[in-house]
Coordinates of N, CA and C in Angstrom, one line a residue:
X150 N -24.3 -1.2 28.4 CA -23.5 -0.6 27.4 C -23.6 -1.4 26.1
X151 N -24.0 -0.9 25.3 CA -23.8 -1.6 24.6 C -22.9 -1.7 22.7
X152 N -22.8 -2.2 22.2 CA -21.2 -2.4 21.7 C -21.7 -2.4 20.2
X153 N -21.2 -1.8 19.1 CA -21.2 -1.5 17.7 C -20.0 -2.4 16.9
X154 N -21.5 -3.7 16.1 CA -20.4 -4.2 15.4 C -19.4 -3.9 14.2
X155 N -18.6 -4.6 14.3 CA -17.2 -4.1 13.5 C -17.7 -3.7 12.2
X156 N -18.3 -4.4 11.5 CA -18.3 -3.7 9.8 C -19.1 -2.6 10.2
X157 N -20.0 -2.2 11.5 CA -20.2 -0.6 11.5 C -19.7 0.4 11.5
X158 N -18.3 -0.1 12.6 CA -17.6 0.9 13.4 C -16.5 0.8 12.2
X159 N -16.1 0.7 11.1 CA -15.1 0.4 10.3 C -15.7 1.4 8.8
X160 N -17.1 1.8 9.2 CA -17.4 2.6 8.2 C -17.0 4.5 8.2
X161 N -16.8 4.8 7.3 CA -17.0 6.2 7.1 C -18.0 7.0 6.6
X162 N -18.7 8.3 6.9 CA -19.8 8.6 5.9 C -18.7 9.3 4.6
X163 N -19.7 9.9 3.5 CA -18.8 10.0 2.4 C -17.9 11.2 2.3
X164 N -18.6 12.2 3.1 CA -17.8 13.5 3.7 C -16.4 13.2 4.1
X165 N -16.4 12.1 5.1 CA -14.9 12.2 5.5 C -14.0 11.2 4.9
X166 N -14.6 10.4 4.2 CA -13.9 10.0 2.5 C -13.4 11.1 1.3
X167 N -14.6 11.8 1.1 CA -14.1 12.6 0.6 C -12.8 13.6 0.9
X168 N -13.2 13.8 2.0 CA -11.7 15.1 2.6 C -10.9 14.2 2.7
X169 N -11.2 13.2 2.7 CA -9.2 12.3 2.9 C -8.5 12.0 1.8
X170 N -9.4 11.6 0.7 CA -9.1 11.3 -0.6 C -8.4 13.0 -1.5
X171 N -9.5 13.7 -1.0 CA -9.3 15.2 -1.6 C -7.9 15.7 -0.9
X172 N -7.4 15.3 0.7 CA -6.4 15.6 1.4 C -5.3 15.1 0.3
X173 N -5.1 13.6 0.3 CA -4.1 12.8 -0.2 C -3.8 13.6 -1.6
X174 N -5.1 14.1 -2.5 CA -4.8 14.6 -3.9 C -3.8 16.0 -3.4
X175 N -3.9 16.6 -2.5 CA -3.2 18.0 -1.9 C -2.1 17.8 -1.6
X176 N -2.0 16.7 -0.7 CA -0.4 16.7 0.1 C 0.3 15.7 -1.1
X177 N 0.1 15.1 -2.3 CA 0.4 14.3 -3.7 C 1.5 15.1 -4.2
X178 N 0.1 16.2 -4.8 CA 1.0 16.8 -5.4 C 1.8 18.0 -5.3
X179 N 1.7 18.7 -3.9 CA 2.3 19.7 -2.8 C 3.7 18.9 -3.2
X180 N 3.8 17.4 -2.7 CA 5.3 16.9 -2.8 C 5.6 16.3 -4.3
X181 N 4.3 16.2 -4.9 CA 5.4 16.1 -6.5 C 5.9 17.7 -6.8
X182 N 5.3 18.5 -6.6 CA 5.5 19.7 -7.1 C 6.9 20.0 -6.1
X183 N 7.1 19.8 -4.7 CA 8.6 19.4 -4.4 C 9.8 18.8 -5.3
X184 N 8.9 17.8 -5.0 CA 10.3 16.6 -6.2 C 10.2 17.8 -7.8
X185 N 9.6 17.8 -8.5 CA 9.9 18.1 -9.7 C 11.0 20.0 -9.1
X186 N 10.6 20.4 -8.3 CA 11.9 21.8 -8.3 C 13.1 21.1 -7.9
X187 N 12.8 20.2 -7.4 CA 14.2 19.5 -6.8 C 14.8 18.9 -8.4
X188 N 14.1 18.0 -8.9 CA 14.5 17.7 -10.4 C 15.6 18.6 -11.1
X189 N 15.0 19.8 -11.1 CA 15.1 20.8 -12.0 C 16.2 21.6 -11.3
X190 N 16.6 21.6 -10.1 CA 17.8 22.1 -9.2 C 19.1 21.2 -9.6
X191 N 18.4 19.8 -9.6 CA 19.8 19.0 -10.1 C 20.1 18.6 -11.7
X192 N 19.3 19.7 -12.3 CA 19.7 18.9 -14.0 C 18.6 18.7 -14.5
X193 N 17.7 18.4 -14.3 CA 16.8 18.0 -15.3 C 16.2 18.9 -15.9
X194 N 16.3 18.6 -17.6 CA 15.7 20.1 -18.6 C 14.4 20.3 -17.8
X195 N 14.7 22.1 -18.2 CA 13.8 22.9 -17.9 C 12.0 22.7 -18.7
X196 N 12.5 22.1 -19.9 CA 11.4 22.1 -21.2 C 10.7 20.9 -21.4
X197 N 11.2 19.8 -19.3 CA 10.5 18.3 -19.7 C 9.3 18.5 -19.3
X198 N 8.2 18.4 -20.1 CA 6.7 19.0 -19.9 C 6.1 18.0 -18.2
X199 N 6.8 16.9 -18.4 CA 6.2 16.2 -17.6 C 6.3 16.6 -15.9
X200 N 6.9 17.5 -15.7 CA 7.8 17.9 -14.6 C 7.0 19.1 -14.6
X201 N 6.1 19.6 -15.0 CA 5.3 21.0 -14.9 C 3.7 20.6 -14.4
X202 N 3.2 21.5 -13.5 CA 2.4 21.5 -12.4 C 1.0 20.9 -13.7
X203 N 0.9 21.4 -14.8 CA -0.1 20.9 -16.0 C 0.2 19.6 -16.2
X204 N 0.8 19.4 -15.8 CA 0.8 17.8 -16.4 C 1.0 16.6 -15.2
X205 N 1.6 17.0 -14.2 CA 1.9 16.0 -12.8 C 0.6 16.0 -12.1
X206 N -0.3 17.7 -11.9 CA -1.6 17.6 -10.7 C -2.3 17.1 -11.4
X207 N -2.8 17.1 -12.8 CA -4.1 16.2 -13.3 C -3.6 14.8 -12.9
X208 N -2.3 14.4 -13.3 CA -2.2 13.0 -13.2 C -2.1 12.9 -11.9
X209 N -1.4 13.4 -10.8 CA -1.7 13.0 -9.6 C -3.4 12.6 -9.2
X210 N -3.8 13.7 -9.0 CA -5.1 13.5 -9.0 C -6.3 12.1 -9.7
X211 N -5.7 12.3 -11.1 CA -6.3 11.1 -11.4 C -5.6 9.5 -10.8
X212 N -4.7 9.7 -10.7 CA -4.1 8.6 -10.1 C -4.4 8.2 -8.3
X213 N -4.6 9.3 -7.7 CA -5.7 9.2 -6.3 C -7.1 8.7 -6.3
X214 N -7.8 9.5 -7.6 CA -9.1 8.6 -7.2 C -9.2 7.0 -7.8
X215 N -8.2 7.0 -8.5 CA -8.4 5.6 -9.3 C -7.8 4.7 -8.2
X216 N -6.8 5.3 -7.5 CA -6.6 4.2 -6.1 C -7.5 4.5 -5.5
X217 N -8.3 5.1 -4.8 CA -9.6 5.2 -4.0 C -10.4 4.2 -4.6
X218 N -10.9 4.2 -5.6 CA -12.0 3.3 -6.5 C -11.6 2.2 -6.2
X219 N -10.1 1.5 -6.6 CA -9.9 0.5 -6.9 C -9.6 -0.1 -5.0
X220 N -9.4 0.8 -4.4 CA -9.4 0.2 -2.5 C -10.5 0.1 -2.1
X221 N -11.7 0.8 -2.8 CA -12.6 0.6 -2.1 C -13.3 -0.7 -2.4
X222 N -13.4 -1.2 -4.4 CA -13.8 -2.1 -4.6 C -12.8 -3.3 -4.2
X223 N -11.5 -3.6 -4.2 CA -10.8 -4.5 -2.7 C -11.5 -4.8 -1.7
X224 N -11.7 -3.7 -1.2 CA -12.4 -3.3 0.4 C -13.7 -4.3 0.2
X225 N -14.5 -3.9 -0.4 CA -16.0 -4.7 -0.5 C -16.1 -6.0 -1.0
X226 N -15.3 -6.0 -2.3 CA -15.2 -7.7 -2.7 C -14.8 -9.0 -2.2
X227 N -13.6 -8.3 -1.9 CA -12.5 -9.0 -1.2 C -12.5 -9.8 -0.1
X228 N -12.2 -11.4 0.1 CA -12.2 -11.9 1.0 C -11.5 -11.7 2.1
X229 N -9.9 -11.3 1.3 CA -9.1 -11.4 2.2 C -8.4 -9.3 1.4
X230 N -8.9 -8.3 1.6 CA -8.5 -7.5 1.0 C -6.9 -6.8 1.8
X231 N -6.9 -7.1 2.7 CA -5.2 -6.6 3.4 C -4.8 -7.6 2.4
X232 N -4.9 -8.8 2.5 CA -3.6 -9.5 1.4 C -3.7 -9.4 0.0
X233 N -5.3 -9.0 -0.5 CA -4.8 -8.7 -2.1 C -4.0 -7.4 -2.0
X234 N -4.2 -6.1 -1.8 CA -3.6 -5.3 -1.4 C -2.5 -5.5 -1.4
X235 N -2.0 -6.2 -0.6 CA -0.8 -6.1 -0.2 C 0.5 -6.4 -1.3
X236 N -0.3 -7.2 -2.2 CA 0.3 -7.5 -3.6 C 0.0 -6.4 -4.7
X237 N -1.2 -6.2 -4.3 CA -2.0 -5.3 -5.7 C -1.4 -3.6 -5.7
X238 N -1.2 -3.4 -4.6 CA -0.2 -2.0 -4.5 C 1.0 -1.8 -5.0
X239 N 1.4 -2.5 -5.0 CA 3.1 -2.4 -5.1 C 2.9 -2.9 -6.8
X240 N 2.2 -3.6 -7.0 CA 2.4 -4.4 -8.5 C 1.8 -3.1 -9.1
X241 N 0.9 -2.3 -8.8 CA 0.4 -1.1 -9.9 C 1.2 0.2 -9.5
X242 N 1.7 0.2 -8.8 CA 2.9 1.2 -8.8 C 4.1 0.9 -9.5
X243 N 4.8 -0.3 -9.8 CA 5.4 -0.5 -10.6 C 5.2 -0.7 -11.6
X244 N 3.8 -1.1 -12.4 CA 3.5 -0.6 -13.8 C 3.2 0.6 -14.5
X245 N 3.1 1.4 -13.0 CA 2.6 2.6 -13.5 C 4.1 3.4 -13.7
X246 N 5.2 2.9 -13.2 CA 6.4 3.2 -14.0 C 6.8 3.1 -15.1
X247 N 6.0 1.9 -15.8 CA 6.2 1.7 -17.3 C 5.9 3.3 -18.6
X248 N 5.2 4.2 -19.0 CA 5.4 4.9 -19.4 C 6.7 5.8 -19.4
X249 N 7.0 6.2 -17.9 CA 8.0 6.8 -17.6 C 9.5 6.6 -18.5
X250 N 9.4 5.3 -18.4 CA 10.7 4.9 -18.7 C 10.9 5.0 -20.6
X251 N 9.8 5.7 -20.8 CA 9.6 6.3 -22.7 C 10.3 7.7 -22.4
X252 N 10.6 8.3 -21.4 CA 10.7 9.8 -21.5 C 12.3 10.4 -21.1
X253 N 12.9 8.7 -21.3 CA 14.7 9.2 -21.3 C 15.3 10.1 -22.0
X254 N 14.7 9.9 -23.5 CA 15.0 11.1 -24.3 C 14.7 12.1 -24.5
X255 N 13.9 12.7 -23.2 CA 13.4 13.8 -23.3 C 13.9 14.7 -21.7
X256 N 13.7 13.5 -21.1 CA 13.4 13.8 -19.7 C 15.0 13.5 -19.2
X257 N 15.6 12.9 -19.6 CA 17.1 12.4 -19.2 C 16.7 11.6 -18.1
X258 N 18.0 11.2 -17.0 CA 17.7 10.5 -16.0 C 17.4 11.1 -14.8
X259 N 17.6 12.3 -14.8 CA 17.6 12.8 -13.9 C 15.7 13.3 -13.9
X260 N 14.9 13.7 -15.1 CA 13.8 13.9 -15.1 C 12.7 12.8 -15.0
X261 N 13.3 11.0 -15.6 CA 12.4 10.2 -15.2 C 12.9 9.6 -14.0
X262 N 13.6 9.7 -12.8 CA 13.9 9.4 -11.4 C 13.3 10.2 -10.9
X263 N 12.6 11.5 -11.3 CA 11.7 12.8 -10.8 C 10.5 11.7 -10.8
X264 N 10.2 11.4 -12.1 CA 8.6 11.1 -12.4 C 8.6 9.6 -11.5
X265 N 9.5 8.7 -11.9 CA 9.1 7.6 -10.6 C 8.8 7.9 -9.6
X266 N 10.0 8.6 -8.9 CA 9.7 9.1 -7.4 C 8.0 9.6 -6.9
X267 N 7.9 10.7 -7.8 CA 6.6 11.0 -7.3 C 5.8 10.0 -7.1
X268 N 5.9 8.3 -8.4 CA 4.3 7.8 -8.2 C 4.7 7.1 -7.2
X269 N 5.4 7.0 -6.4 CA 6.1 6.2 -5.4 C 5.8 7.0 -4.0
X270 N 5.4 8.5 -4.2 CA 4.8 9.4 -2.9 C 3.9 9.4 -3.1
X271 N 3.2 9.2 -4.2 CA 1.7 9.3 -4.0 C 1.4 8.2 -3.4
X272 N 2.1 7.3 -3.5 CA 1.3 5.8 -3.2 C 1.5 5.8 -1.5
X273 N 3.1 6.6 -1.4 CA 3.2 6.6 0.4 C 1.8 7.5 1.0
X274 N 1.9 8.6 -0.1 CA 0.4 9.4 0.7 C -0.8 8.8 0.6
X275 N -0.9 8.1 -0.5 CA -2.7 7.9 -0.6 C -2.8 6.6 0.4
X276 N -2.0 5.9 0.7 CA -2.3 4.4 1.1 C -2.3 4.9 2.5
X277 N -1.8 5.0 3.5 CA -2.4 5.2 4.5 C -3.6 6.2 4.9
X278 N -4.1 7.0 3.4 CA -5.1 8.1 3.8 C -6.3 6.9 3.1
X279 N -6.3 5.8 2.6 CA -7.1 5.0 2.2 C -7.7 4.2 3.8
X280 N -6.6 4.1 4.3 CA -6.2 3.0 5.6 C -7.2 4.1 6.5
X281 N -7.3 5.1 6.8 CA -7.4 5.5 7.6 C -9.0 5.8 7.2
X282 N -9.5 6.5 6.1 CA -10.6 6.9 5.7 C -11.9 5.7 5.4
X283 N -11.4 4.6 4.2 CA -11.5 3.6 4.4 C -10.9 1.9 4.9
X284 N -11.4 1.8 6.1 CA -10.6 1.0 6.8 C -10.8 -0.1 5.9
X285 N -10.1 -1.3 6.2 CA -10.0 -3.1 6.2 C -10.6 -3.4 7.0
X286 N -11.7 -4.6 6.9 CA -12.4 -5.8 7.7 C -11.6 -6.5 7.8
X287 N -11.6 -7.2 8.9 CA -11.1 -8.2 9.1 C -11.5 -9.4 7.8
X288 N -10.1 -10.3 7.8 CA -10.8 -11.8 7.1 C -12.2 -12.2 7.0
X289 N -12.7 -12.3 6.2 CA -14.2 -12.5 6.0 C -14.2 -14.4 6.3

């Protein structure tokens, strides 16, 4: 019998990269598009553009493949990529809060706790569709 080493067996072809990445862009914004009716059930103006399917799916989307890009170049550079990750996720999800918090005067509170939230499910969806599509090597 014989046995397939690990950086083989840890690969994906690009097909099933793609449908996972393409998945994570679907089920993204399926639940931003959740949260933002939910927004809008509790208060938040009707007229905050940011909370409309034109403006949340491009960004979702762009904000999926640019985590795909940036996990995969982790993935390959990376000595130790579970532990940069482990910092590098959480620190660009909370920057990528930074805009949001420009849109109080428009968005009130109730519409930018809409827009955090979402980048906060995208990150729950993309990151384990990253984990799963493109795996982690072990410590190099």
């Amino acid at each position: 019998m014989s046995t397939v080493p690990e950086s083989l067996s840890s690969r994906r072809g690009p097909l099933v990269v793609a449908g996972g990445v393409l998945a994570a862009v679907l089920l993204s914004s399926l639940a931003n598009a959740l949260i933002a009716v939910l927004a809008h059930a509790v208060g938040a103006p009707e007229d905050f553009q940011p909370l409309e399917p034109s403006a949340y799916v491009p960004l979702t989307t762009l904000g999926v493949l640019a985590g795909s890009a940036g996990w995969a170049l982790v993935r390959r550079f990376s000595p130790d990529p579970e532990r940069l990750l482990g910092r590098l996720v959480p620190s660009v999800v909370v920057l990528s809060f930074v805009p949001d918090f420009f849109q109080f005067g428009k968005g009130e509170v109730t519409g930018v706790v809409a827009l955090l939230l979402m980048h906060v499910v995208v990150a729950v969806i993309a990151v384990p569709t990253y984990r799963r599509v493109m795996p982690l090597s072990p410590t190099r």
